mmCIF file of C-alpha atoms in Angstrom:
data_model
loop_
_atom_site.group_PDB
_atom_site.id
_atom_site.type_symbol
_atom_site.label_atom_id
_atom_site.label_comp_id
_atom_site.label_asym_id
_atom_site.label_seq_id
_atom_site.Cartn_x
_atom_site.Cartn_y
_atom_site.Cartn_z
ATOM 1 C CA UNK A 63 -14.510 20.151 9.659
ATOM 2 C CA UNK A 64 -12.891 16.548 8.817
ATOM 3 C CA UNK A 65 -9.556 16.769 8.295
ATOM 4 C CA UNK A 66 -8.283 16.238 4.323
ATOM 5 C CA UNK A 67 -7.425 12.806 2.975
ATOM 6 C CA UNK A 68 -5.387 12.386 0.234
ATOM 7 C CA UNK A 69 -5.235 9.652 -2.478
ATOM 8 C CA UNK A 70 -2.339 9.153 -3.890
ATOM 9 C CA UNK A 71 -2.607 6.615 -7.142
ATOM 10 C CA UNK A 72 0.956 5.892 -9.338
ATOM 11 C CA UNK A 73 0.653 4.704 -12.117
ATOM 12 C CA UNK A 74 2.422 3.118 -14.909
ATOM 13 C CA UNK A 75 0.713 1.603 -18.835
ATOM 14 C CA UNK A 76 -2.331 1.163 -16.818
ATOM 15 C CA UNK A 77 -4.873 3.040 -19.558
ATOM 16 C CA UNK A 78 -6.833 -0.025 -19.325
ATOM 17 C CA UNK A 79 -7.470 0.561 -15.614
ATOM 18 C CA UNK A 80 -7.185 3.892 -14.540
ATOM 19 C CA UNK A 81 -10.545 5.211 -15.346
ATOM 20 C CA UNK A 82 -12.293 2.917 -13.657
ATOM 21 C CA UNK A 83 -10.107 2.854 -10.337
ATOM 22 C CA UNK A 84 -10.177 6.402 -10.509
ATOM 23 C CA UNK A 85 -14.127 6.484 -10.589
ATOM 24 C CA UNK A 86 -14.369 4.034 -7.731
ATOM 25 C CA UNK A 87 -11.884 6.558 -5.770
ATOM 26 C CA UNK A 88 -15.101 9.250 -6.211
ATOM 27 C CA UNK A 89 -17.754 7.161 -5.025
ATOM 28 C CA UNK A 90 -15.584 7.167 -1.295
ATOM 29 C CA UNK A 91 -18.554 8.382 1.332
ATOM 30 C CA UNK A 92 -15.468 10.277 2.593
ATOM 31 C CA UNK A 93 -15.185 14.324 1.946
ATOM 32 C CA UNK A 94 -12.928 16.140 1.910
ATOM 33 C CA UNK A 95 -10.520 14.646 -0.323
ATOM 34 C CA UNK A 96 -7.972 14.483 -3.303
ATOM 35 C CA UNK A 97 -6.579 12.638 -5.931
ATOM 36 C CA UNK A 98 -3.833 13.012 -7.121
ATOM 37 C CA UNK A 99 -2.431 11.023 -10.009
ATOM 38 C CA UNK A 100 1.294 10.014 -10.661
ATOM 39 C CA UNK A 101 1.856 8.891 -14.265
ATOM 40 C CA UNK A 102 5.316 7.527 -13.951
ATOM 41 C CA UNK A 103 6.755 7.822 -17.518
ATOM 42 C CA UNK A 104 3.699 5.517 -19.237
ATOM 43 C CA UNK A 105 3.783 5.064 -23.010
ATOM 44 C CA UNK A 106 -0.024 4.498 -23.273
ATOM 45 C CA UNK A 107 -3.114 6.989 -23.003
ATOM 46 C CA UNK A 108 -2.926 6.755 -19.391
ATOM 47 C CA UNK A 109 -1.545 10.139 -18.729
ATOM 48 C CA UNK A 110 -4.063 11.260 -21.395
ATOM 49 C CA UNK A 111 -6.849 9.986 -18.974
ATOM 50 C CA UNK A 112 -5.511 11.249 -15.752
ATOM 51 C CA UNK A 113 -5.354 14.799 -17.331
ATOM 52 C CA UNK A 114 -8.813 14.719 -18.414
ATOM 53 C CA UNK A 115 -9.596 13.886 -15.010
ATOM 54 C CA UNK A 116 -7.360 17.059 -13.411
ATOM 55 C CA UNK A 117 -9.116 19.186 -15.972
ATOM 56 C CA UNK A 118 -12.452 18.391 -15.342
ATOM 57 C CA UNK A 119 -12.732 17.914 -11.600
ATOM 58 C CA UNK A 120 -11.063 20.794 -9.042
ATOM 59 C CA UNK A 121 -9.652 17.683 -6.474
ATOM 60 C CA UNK A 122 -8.123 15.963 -8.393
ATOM 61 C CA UNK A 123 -4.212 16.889 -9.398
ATOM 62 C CA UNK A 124 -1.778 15.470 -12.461
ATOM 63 C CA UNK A 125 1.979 14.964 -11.971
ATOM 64 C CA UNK A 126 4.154 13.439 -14.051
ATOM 65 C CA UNK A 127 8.045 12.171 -14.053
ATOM 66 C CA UNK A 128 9.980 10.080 -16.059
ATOM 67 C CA UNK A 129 9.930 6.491 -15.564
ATOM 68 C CA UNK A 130 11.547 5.962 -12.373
ATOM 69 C CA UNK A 131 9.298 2.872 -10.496
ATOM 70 C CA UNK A 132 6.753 2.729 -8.523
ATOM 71 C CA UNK A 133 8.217 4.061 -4.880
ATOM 72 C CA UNK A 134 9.323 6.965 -6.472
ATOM 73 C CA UNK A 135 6.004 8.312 -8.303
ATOM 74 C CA UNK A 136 4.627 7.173 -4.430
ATOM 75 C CA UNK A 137 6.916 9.716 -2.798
ATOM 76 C CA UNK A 138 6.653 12.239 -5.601
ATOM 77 C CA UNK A 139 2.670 11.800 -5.219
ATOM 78 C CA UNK A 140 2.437 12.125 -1.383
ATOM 79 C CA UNK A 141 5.208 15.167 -1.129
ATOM 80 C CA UNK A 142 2.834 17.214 -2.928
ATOM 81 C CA UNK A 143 -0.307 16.096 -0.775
ATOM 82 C CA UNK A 144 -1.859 18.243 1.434
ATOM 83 C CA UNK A 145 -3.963 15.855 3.168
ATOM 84 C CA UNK A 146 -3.708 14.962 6.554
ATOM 85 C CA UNK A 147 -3.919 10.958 5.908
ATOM 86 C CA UNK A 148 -2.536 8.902 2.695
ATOM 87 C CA UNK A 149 -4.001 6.122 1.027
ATOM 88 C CA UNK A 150 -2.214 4.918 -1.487
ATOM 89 C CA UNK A 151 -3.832 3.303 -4.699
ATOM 90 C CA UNK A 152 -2.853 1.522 -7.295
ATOM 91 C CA UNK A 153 -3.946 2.163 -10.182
ATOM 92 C CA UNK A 154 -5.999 -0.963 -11.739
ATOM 93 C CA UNK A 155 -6.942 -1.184 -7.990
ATOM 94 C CA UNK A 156 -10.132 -0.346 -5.950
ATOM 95 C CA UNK A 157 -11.310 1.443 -2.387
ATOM 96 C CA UNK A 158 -14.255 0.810 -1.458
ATOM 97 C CA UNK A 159 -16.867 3.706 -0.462
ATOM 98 C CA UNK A 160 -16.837 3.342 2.569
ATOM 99 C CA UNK A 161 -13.646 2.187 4.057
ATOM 100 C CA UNK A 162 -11.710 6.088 4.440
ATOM 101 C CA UNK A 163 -14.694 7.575 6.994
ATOM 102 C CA UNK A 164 -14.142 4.408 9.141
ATOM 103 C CA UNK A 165 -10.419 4.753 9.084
ATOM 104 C CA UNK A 166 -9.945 8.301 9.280
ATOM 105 C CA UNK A 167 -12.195 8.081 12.856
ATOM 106 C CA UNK A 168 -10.194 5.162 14.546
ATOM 107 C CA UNK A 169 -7.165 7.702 13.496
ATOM 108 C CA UNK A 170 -8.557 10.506 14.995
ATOM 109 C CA UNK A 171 -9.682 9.053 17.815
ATOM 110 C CA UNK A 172 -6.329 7.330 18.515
ATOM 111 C CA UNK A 173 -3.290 8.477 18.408
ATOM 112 C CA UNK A 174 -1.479 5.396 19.241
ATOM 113 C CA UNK A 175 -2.621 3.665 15.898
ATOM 114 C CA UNK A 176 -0.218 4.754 12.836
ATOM 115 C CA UNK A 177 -2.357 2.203 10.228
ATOM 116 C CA UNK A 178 -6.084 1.443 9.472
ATOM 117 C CA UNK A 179 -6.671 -1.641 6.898
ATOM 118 C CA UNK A 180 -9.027 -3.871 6.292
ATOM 119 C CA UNK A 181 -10.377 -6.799 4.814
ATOM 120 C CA UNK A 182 -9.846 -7.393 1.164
ATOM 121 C CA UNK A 183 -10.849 -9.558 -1.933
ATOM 122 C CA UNK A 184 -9.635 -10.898 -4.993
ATOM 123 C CA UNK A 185 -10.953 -9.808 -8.515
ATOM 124 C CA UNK A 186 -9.853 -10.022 -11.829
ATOM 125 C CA UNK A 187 -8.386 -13.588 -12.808
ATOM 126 C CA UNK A 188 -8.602 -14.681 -9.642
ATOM 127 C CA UNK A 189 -11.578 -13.792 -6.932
ATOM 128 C CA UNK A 190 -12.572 -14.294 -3.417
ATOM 129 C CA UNK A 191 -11.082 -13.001 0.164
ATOM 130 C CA UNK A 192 -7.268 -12.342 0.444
ATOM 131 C CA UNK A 193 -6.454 -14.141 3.666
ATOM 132 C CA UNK A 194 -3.978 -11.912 5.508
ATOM 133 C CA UNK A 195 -3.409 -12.571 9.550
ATOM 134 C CA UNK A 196 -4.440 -10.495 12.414
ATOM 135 C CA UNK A 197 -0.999 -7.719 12.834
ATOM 136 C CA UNK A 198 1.650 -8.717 14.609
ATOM 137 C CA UNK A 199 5.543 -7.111 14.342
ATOM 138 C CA UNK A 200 6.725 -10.875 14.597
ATOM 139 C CA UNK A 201 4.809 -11.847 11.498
ATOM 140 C CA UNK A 202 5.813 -8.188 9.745
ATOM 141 C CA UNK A 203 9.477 -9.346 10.076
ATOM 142 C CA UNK A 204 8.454 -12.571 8.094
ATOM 143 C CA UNK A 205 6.433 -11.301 5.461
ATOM 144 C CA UNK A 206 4.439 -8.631 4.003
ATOM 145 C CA UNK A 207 0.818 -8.850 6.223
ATOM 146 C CA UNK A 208 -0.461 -5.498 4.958
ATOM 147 C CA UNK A 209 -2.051 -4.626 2.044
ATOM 148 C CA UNK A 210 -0.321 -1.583 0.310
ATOM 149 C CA UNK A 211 -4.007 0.423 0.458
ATOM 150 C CA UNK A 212 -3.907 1.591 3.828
ATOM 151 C CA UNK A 213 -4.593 4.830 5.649
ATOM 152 C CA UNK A 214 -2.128 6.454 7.456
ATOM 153 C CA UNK A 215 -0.687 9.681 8.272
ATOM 154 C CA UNK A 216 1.573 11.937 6.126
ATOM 155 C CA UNK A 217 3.444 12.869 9.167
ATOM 156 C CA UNK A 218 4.202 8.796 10.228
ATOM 157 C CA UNK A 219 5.194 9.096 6.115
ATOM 158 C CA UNK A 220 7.964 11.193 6.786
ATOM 159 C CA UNK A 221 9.170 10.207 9.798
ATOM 160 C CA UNK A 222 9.864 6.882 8.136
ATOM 161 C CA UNK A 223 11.201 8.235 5.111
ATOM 162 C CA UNK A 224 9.046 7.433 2.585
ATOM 163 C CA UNK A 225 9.104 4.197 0.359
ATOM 164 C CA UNK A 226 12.675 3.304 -0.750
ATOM 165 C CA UNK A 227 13.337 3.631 -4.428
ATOM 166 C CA UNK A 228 15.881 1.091 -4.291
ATOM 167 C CA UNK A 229 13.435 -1.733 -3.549
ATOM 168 C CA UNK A 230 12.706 -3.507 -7.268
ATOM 169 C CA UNK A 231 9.739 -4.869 -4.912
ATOM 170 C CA UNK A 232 8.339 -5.678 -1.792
ATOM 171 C CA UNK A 233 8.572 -1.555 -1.618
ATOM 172 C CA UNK A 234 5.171 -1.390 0.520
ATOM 173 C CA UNK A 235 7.003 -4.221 2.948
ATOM 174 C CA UNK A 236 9.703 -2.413 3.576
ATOM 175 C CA UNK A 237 7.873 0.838 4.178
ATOM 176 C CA UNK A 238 5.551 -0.710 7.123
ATOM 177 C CA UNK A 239 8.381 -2.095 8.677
ATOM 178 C CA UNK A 240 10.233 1.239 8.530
ATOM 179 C CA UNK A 241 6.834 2.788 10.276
ATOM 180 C CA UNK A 242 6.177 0.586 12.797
ATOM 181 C CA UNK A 243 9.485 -1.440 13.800
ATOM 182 C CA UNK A 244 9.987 1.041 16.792
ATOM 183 C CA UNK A 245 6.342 1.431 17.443
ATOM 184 C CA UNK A 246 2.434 2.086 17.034
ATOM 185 C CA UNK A 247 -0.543 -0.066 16.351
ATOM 186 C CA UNK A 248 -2.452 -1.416 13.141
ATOM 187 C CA UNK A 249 -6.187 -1.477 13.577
ATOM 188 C CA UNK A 250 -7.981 -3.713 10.952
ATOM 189 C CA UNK A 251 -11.495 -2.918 10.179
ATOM 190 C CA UNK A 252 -14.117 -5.763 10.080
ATOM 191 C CA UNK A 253 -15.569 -5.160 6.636
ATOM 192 C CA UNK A 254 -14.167 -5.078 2.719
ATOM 193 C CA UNK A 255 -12.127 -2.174 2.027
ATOM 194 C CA UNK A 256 -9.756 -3.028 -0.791
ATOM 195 C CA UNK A 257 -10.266 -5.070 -3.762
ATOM 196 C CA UNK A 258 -6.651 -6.419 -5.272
ATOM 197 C CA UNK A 259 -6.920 -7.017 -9.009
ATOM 198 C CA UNK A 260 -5.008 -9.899 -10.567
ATOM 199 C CA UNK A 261 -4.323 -9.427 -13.948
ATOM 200 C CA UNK A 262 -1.843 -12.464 -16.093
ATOM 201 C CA UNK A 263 1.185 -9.647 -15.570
ATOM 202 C CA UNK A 264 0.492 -8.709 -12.054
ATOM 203 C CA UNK A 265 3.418 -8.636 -10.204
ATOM 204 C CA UNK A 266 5.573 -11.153 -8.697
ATOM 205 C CA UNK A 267 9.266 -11.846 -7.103
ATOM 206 C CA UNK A 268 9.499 -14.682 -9.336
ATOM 207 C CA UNK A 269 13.469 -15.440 -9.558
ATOM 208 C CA UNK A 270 15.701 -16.130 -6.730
ATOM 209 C CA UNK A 271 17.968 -13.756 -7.692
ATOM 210 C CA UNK A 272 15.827 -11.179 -7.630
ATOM 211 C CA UNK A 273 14.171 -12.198 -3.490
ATOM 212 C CA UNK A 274 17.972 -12.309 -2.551
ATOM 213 C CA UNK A 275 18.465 -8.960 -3.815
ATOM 214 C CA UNK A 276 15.498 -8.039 -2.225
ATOM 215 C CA UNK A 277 16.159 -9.576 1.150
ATOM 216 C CA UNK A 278 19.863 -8.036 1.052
ATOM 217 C CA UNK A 279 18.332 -4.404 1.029
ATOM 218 C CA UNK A 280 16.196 -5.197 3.974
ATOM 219 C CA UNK A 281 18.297 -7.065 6.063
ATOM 220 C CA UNK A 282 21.038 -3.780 5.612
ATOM 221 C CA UNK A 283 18.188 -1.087 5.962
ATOM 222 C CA UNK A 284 16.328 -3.374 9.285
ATOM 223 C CA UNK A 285 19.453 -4.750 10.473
ATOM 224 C CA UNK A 286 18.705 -3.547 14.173
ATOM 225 C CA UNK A 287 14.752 -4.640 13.843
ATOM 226 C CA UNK A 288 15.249 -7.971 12.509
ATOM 227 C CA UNK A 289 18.449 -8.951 15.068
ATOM 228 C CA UNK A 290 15.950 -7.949 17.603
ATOM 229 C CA UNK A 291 12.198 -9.898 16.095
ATOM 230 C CA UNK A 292 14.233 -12.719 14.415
ATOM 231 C CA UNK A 293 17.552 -13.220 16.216
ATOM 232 C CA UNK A 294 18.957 -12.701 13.276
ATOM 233 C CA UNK A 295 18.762 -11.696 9.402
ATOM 234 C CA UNK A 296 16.177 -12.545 7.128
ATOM 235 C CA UNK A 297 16.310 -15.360 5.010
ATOM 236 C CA UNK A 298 14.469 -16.039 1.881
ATOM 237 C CA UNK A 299 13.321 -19.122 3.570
ATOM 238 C CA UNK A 300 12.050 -17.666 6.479
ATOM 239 C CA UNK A 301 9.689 -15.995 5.136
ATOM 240 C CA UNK A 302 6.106 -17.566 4.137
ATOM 241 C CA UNK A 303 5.356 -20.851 2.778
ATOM 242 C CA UNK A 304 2.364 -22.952 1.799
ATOM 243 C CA UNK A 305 3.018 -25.344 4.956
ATOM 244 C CA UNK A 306 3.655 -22.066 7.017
ATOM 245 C CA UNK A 307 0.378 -20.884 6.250
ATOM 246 C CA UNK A 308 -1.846 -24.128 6.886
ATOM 247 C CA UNK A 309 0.077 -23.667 10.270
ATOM 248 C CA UNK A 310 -0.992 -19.895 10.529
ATOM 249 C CA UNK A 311 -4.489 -21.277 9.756
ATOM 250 C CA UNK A 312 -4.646 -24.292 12.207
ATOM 251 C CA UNK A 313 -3.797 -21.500 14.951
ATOM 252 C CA UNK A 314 -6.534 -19.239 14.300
ATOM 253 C CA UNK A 315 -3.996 -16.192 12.693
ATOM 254 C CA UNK A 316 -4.968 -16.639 9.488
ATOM 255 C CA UNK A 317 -8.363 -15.413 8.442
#
């Protein structure tokens, strides 16, 4: 029997959305599965449609908690799993059918590999490919190179400590470094297994006050990883920039 994959989606005001990423979760090829739905203090009828959903359909669960951000309804969502492998979803997000049978069997059949991603595309108000490089930890300690829709196992979940509430973003960046700054592979599948939806609010580290605050908390959780990968802390303007990519690109790491 294949082992249990759980989907864990948060969400937060996304009534708009959630219906619709939620059906595209149940056309995955993939079985056996959950869903399980994390309405994180929403004012809208999103909780409304994510009950409907846990009343109607036997795999699929409801929780609830006050608003309290993102990488806490993650946790919250993925302590009550009891699948095997995570994928976390967001909710005005999409997986595509057939991406969890292709990850779940390079997980299986390697133990060395702690993530399985893939391609991915725009949609929304912007479309076409999202242009992320081939892994490496040197780039990880620059900037965010995996998409937060990933499979990986509960177990590697723990072990890192889940995602840290204290991040106001960049919460998914801070996780994979936490999981794989001491270790274990990412194997990206060839094929489209994520669409990212970009909506006018979608968002973004948009003040410098706000990406020093961000860098602070990951320089003093990573201190030891980034000393080592960088020779020294992260800086806000180490990380990615347009020239920085076209470089990337000349190179052949940027896809």
């Amino acid at each position: 029997m294949n082992p249990l994959v759980s989907i864990v989606i948060p969400f937060y005001n996304m009534e708009e959305f959630l219906a619709q990423t939620i059906d595209w979760a149940l056309e995955s090829t993939y079985r056996p599965m959950e869903i399980i739905l994390v309405d994180d203090g929403s004012t809208d009828g999103g909780a409304a449609i994510a009950k409907d959903y846990a009343r109607r359909l036997d795999h699929i669960s409801f929780l609830q908690q006050e608003n309290q951000g993102v990488s806490v309804a993650r946790n919250y969502g993925i302590s009550e799993a009891k699948g095997t492998y995570i994928l976390p979803l967001d909710g005005d997000d999409r997986i595509c059918p057939g991406f969890i049978a292709e990850a779940v069997h390079v997980l299986e059949a390697h133990p060395q590999v702690k993530v399985v991603t893939a391609e991915g595309e725009f949609f929304g108000d912007k479309s076409g490919r999202r242009k992320l490089p081939e892994f490496d930890i040197r780039l990880l300690a620059r900037k965010n190179i995996l998409h937060v829709s990933a499979l990986y196992r509960k177990s590697d979940w723990k072990q890192a400590g889940g995602y840290c509430p204290e991040m106001k973003g960049r919460e998914d960046w801070d996780f994979w470094i936490s999981m794989l700054k001491n270790g274990g592979e990412v194997v990206r599948l060839p094929m489209i297994g994520y669409q990212y939806r970009i909506r006018p609010n979608s968002k973004r580290i948009r003040t410098r006050k706000l990406k020093k605050q961000i860098n602070d908390l990951l320089n003093a959780r990573h201190t030891e990883f980034f000393r080592r990968v960088l020779g020294g802390p992260l800086r806000i303007h180490r990380t990615w920039s347009k020239p920085y990519n076209k470089l990337l690109a000349f190179l052949g790491l940027l896809r």
